[in-house]
Tab-separated table of C-alpha atoms in Angstrom:
chain	number	residue	atom	x	y	z
A	53	MET	CA	67.079	133.680	134.153
A	54	THR	CA	66.983	135.566	137.232
A	55	ALA	CA	65.013	133.119	139.417
A	56	THR	CA	66.206	129.724	140.279
A	57	LEU	CA	64.303	126.338	139.521
A	58	ARG	CA	64.873	123.357	141.469
A	59	ALA	CA	64.583	120.356	139.479
A	60	ALA	CA	64.304	116.559	140.345
A	61	ILE	CA	64.804	113.232	138.005
A	62	VAL	CA	62.858	110.329	138.701
A	63	GLY	CA	64.658	107.452	137.158
A	64	THR	CA	67.984	107.343	137.287
A	65	GLY	CA	68.881	104.800	133.559
A	66	ALA	CA	70.458	106.349	130.483
A	67	ILE	CA	67.937	108.959	128.874
A	68	ALA	CA	68.450	110.899	132.481
A	69	HIS	CA	71.872	111.328	132.505
A	70	ALA	CA	71.174	113.312	129.071
A	71	HIS	CA	68.829	115.509	131.287
A	72	ALA	CA	71.202	116.015	134.033
A	73	GLN	CA	73.864	117.099	131.342
A	74	ALA	CA	71.477	119.943	129.941
A	75	LEU	CA	70.228	120.810	132.805
A	76	ALA	CA	73.880	121.642	134.563
A	77	ALA	CA	74.182	123.794	130.839
A	78	LEU	CA	71.231	126.156	131.746
A	79	ASP	CA	71.272	129.241	134.287
A	80	GLY	CA	69.418	129.822	137.174
A	81	VAL	CA	68.501	125.671	137.541
A	82	GLU	CA	69.206	123.661	140.082
A	83	LEU	CA	69.395	119.673	140.081
A	84	MET	CA	68.391	119.134	143.967
A	85	GLY	CA	67.314	115.387	143.773
A	86	VAL	CA	66.768	111.958	142.006
A	87	THR	CA	64.748	108.815	142.898
A	88	ASP	CA	65.229	105.366	141.384
A	89	ARG	CA	63.588	101.931	142.395
A	90	ASP	CA	67.543	100.571	142.380
A	91	PRO	CA	69.143	103.027	145.612
A	92	ASP	CA	72.332	102.008	144.202
A	93	SER	CA	71.546	103.667	140.435
A	94	ALA	CA	70.406	106.782	142.095
A	95	GLN	CA	73.198	107.101	144.720
A	96	ARG	CA	75.927	106.430	141.205
A	97	PHE	CA	73.792	108.781	139.621
A	98	VAL	CA	73.891	111.790	142.474
A	99	ASP	CA	77.606	111.245	142.921
A	100	THR	CA	78.097	112.428	139.055
A	101	HIS	CA	75.448	114.929	138.832
A	102	GLY	CA	75.052	116.176	142.377
A	103	GLY	CA	71.690	116.622	144.356
A	104	GLU	CA	70.190	114.134	146.769
A	105	SER	CA	68.618	110.566	146.832
A	106	PHE	CA	65.651	109.977	147.756
A	107	PRO	CA	64.110	106.678	148.636
A	108	ASP	CA	60.955	106.898	146.308
A	109	LEU	CA	58.719	109.530	144.451
A	110	ASP	CA	56.291	110.385	147.293
A	111	ALA	CA	59.598	110.938	149.602
A	112	LEU	CA	60.953	113.269	146.724
A	113	LEU	CA	57.691	115.130	146.439
A	114	THR	CA	56.666	116.108	149.970
A	115	THR	CA	60.677	116.539	151.409
A	116	ALA	CA	62.435	117.951	148.308
A	117	THR	CA	59.168	120.155	147.310
A	118	PRO	CA	61.279	120.642	143.547
A	119	ASP	CA	60.015	123.000	141.066
A	120	VAL	CA	59.878	120.731	138.241
A	121	VAL	CA	60.225	117.005	137.552
A	122	HIS	CA	61.911	115.028	135.060
A	123	ILE	CA	60.006	111.588	134.230
A	124	CYS	CA	62.814	109.456	133.180
A	125	THR	CA	61.344	106.066	133.875
A	126	PRO	CA	59.858	103.331	131.555
A	127	PRO	CA	56.579	104.425	129.961
A	128	GLY	CA	54.563	102.371	131.647
A	129	VAL	CA	54.798	104.280	135.013
A	130	HIS	CA	54.695	107.912	133.434
A	131	ALA	CA	51.022	108.764	133.699
A	132	PRO	CA	50.738	107.864	137.550
A	133	GLN	CA	53.773	109.442	138.412
A	134	ALA	CA	53.377	112.941	136.151
A	135	ILE	CA	50.229	113.613	137.674
A	136	ALA	CA	51.546	112.857	141.082
A	137	ALA	CA	54.114	115.439	140.741
A	138	MET	CA	51.395	118.052	139.202
A	139	GLU	CA	49.344	117.272	141.902
A	140	ALA	CA	51.913	117.896	144.203
A	141	GLY	CA	52.742	121.555	142.354
A	142	ALA	CA	55.765	120.706	140.307
A	143	HIS	CA	55.763	121.280	136.612
A	144	VAL	CA	56.340	118.236	134.844
A	145	VAL	CA	58.975	117.243	131.737
A	146	CYS	CA	58.449	113.962	130.802
A	147	GLU	CA	60.235	111.667	128.174
A	148	LYS	CA	58.625	109.989	124.972
A	149	PRO	CA	56.517	107.949	124.572
A	150	ALA	CA	54.102	110.096	127.144
A	151	ALA	CA	52.236	106.953	128.398
A	152	LEU	CA	50.744	103.933	127.350
A	153	SER	CA	47.923	104.973	125.919
A	154	LEU	CA	46.102	108.251	124.609
A	155	ALA	CA	43.372	107.943	127.157
A	156	GLU	CA	46.645	107.819	129.737
A	157	LEU	CA	47.954	110.812	128.094
A	158	ASP	CA	44.944	112.875	128.161
A	159	ALA	CA	44.693	112.334	131.862
A	160	MET	CA	48.307	113.830	131.724
A	161	ILE	CA	47.332	116.786	130.346
A	162	ALA	CA	43.907	117.141	132.019
A	163	ALA	CA	45.858	117.087	135.496
A	164	SER	CA	48.120	119.927	134.125
A	165	GLU	CA	45.172	121.892	133.499
A	166	ARG	CA	43.716	121.044	136.761
A	167	THR	CA	46.632	122.028	138.624
A	168	ASP	CA	47.965	124.963	136.489
A	169	ARG	CA	51.118	123.051	136.255
A	170	ARG	CA	52.814	122.472	132.771
A	171	LEU	CA	53.669	119.480	130.722
A	172	ALA	CA	56.131	119.132	128.440
A	173	ILE	CA	56.823	116.310	126.816
A	174	VAL	CA	60.570	115.439	125.362
A	175	PHE	CA	60.743	115.681	121.680
A	176	GLN	CA	64.102	117.032	121.054
A	177	GLN	CA	63.651	116.449	117.262
A	178	ARG	CA	62.117	119.623	116.935
A	179	THR	CA	64.711	121.705	118.472
A	180	GLY	CA	67.811	123.340	116.344
A	181	THR	CA	68.293	126.522	114.265
A	182	ALA	CA	67.687	123.862	111.153
A	183	ALA	CA	64.282	122.868	112.081
A	184	ALA	CA	63.083	126.196	113.189
A	185	HIS	CA	64.278	127.721	110.097
A	186	VAL	CA	62.540	125.214	107.666
A	187	LYS	CA	59.166	125.733	109.618
A	188	GLY	CA	59.529	129.187	108.989
A	189	LEU	CA	59.842	128.624	105.468
A	190	LEU	CA	56.756	126.370	105.276
A	191	GLU	CA	54.795	128.581	107.421
A	192	SER	CA	55.366	131.653	105.389
A	193	GLY	CA	54.516	130.122	102.182
A	194	ALA	CA	58.265	130.399	100.583
A	195	LEU	CA	58.433	126.962	99.480
A	196	GLY	CA	54.880	126.621	98.149
A	197	ARG	CA	52.547	124.071	99.350
A	198	PRO	CA	53.671	120.771	100.608
A	199	LEU	CA	52.921	118.173	98.742
A	200	VAL	CA	54.413	114.546	98.909
A	201	ALA	CA	56.464	113.554	102.162
A	202	VAL	CA	58.528	110.755	103.333
A	203	CYS	CA	59.225	109.834	107.004
A	204	GLN	CA	61.628	107.042	107.662
A	205	THR	CA	62.770	105.508	111.145
A	206	LEU	CA	64.612	102.757	110.121
A	207	TRP	CA	67.004	101.430	112.879
A	208	PHE	CA	68.432	98.158	114.197
A	209	ARG	CA	67.721	96.445	117.400
A	210	ASP	CA	69.000	92.821	118.179
A	211	GLN	CA	66.987	90.302	120.107
A	212	ALA	CA	68.639	91.123	122.963
A	213	TYR	CA	67.025	94.288	122.909
A	214	PHE	CA	63.810	92.713	122.935
A	215	ASP	CA	63.924	89.908	125.448
A	216	VAL	CA	64.670	93.089	128.319
A	217	PRO	CA	61.668	92.064	130.528
A	218	TRP	CA	59.474	95.252	129.970
A	219	ARG	CA	60.075	95.424	126.439
A	220	GLY	CA	57.999	93.987	123.665
A	221	SER	CA	55.114	93.933	125.883
A	222	TRP	CA	51.546	95.925	125.168
A	223	ALA	CA	51.163	96.005	128.986
A	224	THR	CA	54.447	97.774	129.795
A	225	GLU	CA	55.840	99.350	127.034
A	226	GLY	CA	52.535	100.050	125.394
A	227	GLY	CA	53.673	99.524	121.684
A	228	GLY	CA	56.561	98.424	119.558
A	229	PRO	CA	58.716	100.791	117.661
A	230	THR	CA	56.075	102.734	116.347
A	231	LEU	CA	55.605	104.027	119.472
A	232	GLY	CA	59.016	103.705	121.046
A	233	HIS	CA	61.347	104.782	118.177
A	234	ALA	CA	59.084	106.534	115.211
A	235	ILE	CA	57.289	108.566	117.075
A	236	HIS	CA	60.417	111.128	117.377
A	237	GLN	CA	60.407	111.872	113.183
A	238	ILE	CA	56.560	111.281	113.360
A	239	ASP	CA	56.430	114.231	115.568
A	240	LEU	CA	59.355	116.248	113.806
A	241	LEU	CA	57.241	115.689	110.632
A	242	ALA	CA	54.240	116.781	112.137
A	243	TYR	CA	55.552	119.877	114.022
A	244	LEU	CA	56.660	120.708	110.026
A	245	LEU	CA	53.533	119.980	108.444
A	246	GLY	CA	51.002	120.638	111.274
A	247	GLU	CA	47.341	118.946	111.678
A	248	TRP	CA	46.732	115.510	110.597
A	249	GLU	CA	43.801	114.091	108.452
A	250	SER	CA	43.654	110.655	108.453
A	251	VAL	CA	46.012	107.496	108.629
A	252	ARG	CA	45.882	103.977	107.089
A	253	ALA	CA	48.473	101.616	108.489
A	254	ASP	CA	49.817	97.944	108.712
A	255	LEU	CA	51.740	96.524	111.657
A	256	TRP	CA	54.210	93.829	110.677
A	257	ARG	CA	56.553	91.097	112.800
A	258	VAL	CA	59.430	89.962	109.976
A	259	GLY	CA	62.470	89.391	112.071
A	260	ARG	CA	62.151	89.664	116.027
A	261	GLU	CA	60.626	87.796	118.499
A	262	THR	CA	58.228	90.152	120.385
A	263	GLY	CA	54.898	90.909	121.609
A	264	THR	CA	54.206	93.634	119.569
A	265	GLU	CA	55.412	94.567	116.162
A	266	ASP	CA	59.193	95.055	114.994
A	267	SER	CA	57.800	97.251	111.947
A	268	SER	CA	54.900	99.410	110.592
A	269	THR	CA	53.781	101.288	107.097
A	270	ALA	CA	51.310	103.892	106.984
A	271	THR	CA	50.168	106.592	105.201
A	272	VAL	CA	49.263	109.741	106.873
A	273	ALA	CA	47.206	112.596	105.236
A	274	PHE	CA	47.347	116.168	106.656
A	275	ALA	CA	44.885	119.017	106.663
A	276	SER	CA	47.363	121.227	104.243
A	277	GLY	CA	46.808	118.388	101.439
A	278	ALA	CA	49.953	117.200	102.146
A	279	VAL	CA	50.738	113.152	101.844
A	280	ALA	CA	53.101	110.950	103.661
A	281	THR	CA	54.272	107.436	104.125
A	282	VAL	CA	55.459	106.402	107.247
A	283	VAL	CA	57.950	103.632	107.714
A	284	THR	CA	59.247	101.897	110.949
A	285	SER	CA	61.886	99.340	111.269
A	286	ALA	CA	63.723	97.775	114.010
A	287	VAL	CA	65.337	95.431	112.022
A	288	SER	CA	67.459	97.810	109.439
A	289	PRO	CA	71.230	97.140	109.591
A	290	ARG	CA	72.358	100.456	107.787
A	291	GLU	CA	70.322	102.949	110.322
A	292	VAL	CA	68.783	105.907	109.619
A	293	SER	CA	66.393	108.449	110.636
A	294	ALA	CA	65.188	110.511	107.504
A	295	ILE	CA	62.157	112.793	106.366
A	296	ARG	CA	61.698	114.139	102.431
A	297	ILE	CA	59.139	117.008	101.874
A	298	ASP	CA	58.462	117.474	98.385
A	299	THR	CA	56.735	121.193	98.125
A	300	GLU	CA	55.832	123.229	95.084
A	301	LYS	CA	59.151	124.783	94.811
A	302	ALA	CA	61.762	122.417	96.668
A	303	THR	CA	62.630	119.099	98.141
A	304	VAL	CA	63.432	119.505	101.955
A	305	SER	CA	65.445	116.498	103.093
A	306	LEU	CA	66.349	115.576	106.015
A	307	GLU	CA	69.071	112.417	107.299
A	308	HIS	CA	70.521	111.778	110.389
A	309	LEU	CA	70.183	109.367	113.251
A	310	TYR	CA	69.697	110.584	116.401
A	311	GLY	CA	70.238	114.255	116.384
A	312	HIS	CA	70.713	116.896	113.684
A	313	GLY	CA	72.257	120.395	112.547
A	314	HIS	CA	72.457	122.102	109.153
A	315	ASP	CA	74.492	119.473	107.582
A	316	HIS	CA	71.974	117.013	107.711
A	317	TRP	CA	69.411	119.389	106.116
A	318	ARG	CA	69.178	120.119	102.116
A	319	ILE	CA	66.777	122.204	100.065
A	320	THR	CA	67.051	121.245	96.342
A	321	PRO	CA	65.307	123.895	94.406
A	322	ALA	CA	62.502	122.778	91.580
A	323	PRO	CA	63.826	123.603	88.190
A	324	GLY	CA	63.185	127.474	87.017
A	325	VAL	CA	63.036	128.580	90.691
A	326	ASP	CA	64.736	131.938	90.523
A	327	GLU	CA	67.960	132.069	92.109
A	328	ALA	CA	67.584	135.102	94.366
A	329	GLU	CA	64.857	133.028	95.792
A	330	VAL	CA	66.689	129.888	96.246
A	331	GLY	CA	69.241	132.062	98.375
A	332	ALA	CA	67.049	133.161	100.579
A	333	TRP	CA	66.198	129.917	101.610
A	334	ALA	CA	70.004	129.617	103.052
A	335	PHE	CA	70.336	128.330	106.721
A	336	PRO	CA	71.094	130.852	109.313
A	337	SER	CA	75.008	131.365	109.582
A	338	VAL	CA	74.649	130.666	113.882
A	339	GLU	CA	73.796	126.920	114.286
A	340	GLU	CA	72.380	124.982	117.420
A	341	PRO	CA	71.772	121.251	116.678
A	342	SER	CA	68.997	119.786	117.974
A	343	GLY	CA	68.918	118.074	121.546
A	344	HIS	CA	67.929	118.257	125.081
A	345	VAL	CA	69.869	121.746	125.872
A	346	PRO	CA	67.340	123.833	123.570
A	347	LEU	CA	64.235	122.098	124.626
A	348	LEU	CA	64.790	122.307	127.759
A	349	ARG	CA	65.937	126.420	127.738
A	350	GLY	CA	62.634	126.942	125.934
A	351	VAL	CA	60.880	125.268	128.443
A	352	TYR	CA	62.614	126.908	131.921
A	353	GLY	CA	62.485	130.106	130.091
A	354	ALA	CA	58.788	129.730	130.041
A	355	LEU	CA	58.322	128.601	133.500
A	356	VAL	CA	60.376	131.805	134.828
A	357	THR	CA	58.264	134.141	133.060
A	358	GLY	CA	54.701	132.436	132.876
A	359	GLU	CA	54.683	132.190	129.032
A	360	PRO	CA	53.098	129.110	127.042
A	361	LEU	CA	55.597	126.708	126.456
A	362	PRO	CA	57.172	127.233	123.473
A	363	PRO	CA	56.500	125.510	119.548
A	364	GLU	CA	58.945	122.843	120.702
A	365	ALA	CA	57.109	121.692	123.665
A	366	SER	CA	53.544	122.262	122.908
A	367	GLU	CA	51.471	120.126	121.737
A	368	PRO	CA	51.957	117.230	123.615
A	369	ALA	CA	48.913	114.991	121.980
A	370	ARG	CA	49.621	115.508	118.094
A	371	SER	CA	52.230	113.123	117.484
A	372	PHE	CA	50.784	110.078	120.051
A	373	GLU	CA	47.409	110.806	118.411
A	374	ILE	CA	48.900	109.797	114.894
A	375	VAL	CA	51.051	106.954	116.388
A	376	THR	CA	47.661	105.547	118.158
A	377	ALA	CA	46.093	106.012	114.640
A	378	VAL	CA	48.917	103.465	113.274
A	379	TYR	CA	47.804	101.046	115.775
A	380	SER	CA	43.836	101.929	115.308
A	381	SER	CA	43.856	101.365	111.828
A	382	ALA	CA	45.766	98.335	111.792
A	383	ALA	CA	43.084	96.816	114.490
A	384	HIS	CA	40.644	97.437	111.806
A	385	ASP	CA	42.659	96.154	108.873
A	386	GLY	CA	44.218	99.095	107.474
A	387	SER	CA	41.086	101.308	107.100
A	388	ARG	CA	41.182	105.089	107.300
A	389	VAL	CA	41.244	106.427	110.939
A	390	THR	CA	40.335	110.064	111.173
A	391	PRO	CA	40.767	112.354	114.480
A	392	ALA	CA	36.581	111.532	115.291
A	393	LEU	CA	37.115	108.106	114.412
A	394	LEU	CA	39.952	107.627	116.535
A	395	ARG	CA	38.557	109.204	119.621
A	396	ALA	CA	35.683	106.779	119.337
A	397	ASP	CA	38.156	103.914	119.109
A	398	GLY	CA	37.753	103.162	122.756
A	399	ALA	CA	39.804	100.032	122.799
A	400	ARG	CA	42.938	102.243	121.162
A	401	MET	CA	42.269	104.876	123.311
A	402	ALA	CA	42.829	102.478	126.372
A	403	SER	CA	45.463	100.464	125.030
A	404	LEU	CA	47.435	100.378	121.785
A	405	GLU	CA	47.342	96.618	121.178
A	406	ALA	CA	46.405	95.538	117.942
A	407	PRO	CA	47.007	92.441	115.400
A	408	VAL	CA	50.483	92.230	114.148
A	409	ASN	CA	51.042	90.880	110.232
A	410	GLU	CA	53.401	87.836	110.950
A	411	ARG	CA	56.085	87.304	108.196
A	412	ARG	CA	58.706	85.136	109.817
A	413	PRO	CA	59.636	82.157	108.051
A	414	GLY	CA	57.021	79.101	109.862
A	415	HIS	CA	54.541	81.839	111.099
A	416	VAL	CA	53.275	83.505	107.613
A	417	GLY	CA	49.707	83.884	107.568
A	418	ASP	CA	49.077	84.183	111.703
A	419	ASP	CA	47.986	87.421	112.487
A	420	VAL	CA	48.657	87.776	116.269
A	421	CYS	CA	48.292	90.413	119.008
């Protein structure tokens, strides 16, 4: 980069440190300011990463006039903060989940178009040389047509995690682990397989005291013809984030937790596939793992040149649509939800709140929101 872009961070919790560390690894980027509702937290952040602490977002935008604003706050305030930043002239990098609802995300996208500012949602699982390589193989047809897929986000969060005041609430968190956790793997699955066609799903509460679900199950059909099962859990002691895609010629599998490199991926050929053809599927010799650094490098590179955001940061609504369709299907007794039906579900467009099948002892048989 030949130009220096001035970045600011809103919210100085744990994920903000990943943003600051990634910014420090980029040339031509200066972290100039932060703000947090807890001024002591903001000052500690500044002491670690540099920049200046501002009392609130308005002061940050009007006094410091950053080029890029990173939204690292809880999801309940993402939409108004992102819109305010774009209307003040800044591009926005927003942590997932992007918003509390698809309607809020639509408003963020509309603000991006209206102000001619870029909006990048952080889905760092799309990044890394392995994901790019597999996406290229699938798109080129080298592996044949994708047929069946499995997407698992099996994580463990104890009751104390859900007892944080803003968690487990439709009003402040937007949804449960389907939105807050699984959206990463769902996004990577859709990044690899393309546009979705329909979703059928159920929400479950099997082990945690929470206002939302702690688990979900879904079937997602893609326009390519591929069909995927998607399982989400926040009660799984052996944690894993996994994707498996069976194609006509191979099985592509990924197992990791919060980030992946070449060693986490495997391509297994179908019987009878020629060895020379299999050799052409080998991962590149130069490796870069997934993470915030490659994502932000691509975003900032596009901002400097004025080009569209790279594929790793485009299509901000695709995975949010699939997640919203999960909640929409659950709200309609597991019925099939298409993109058109989703957009017609005004209640789910405005809020993900949906009935949860209660499966805990003493609660079995109760379906509650």
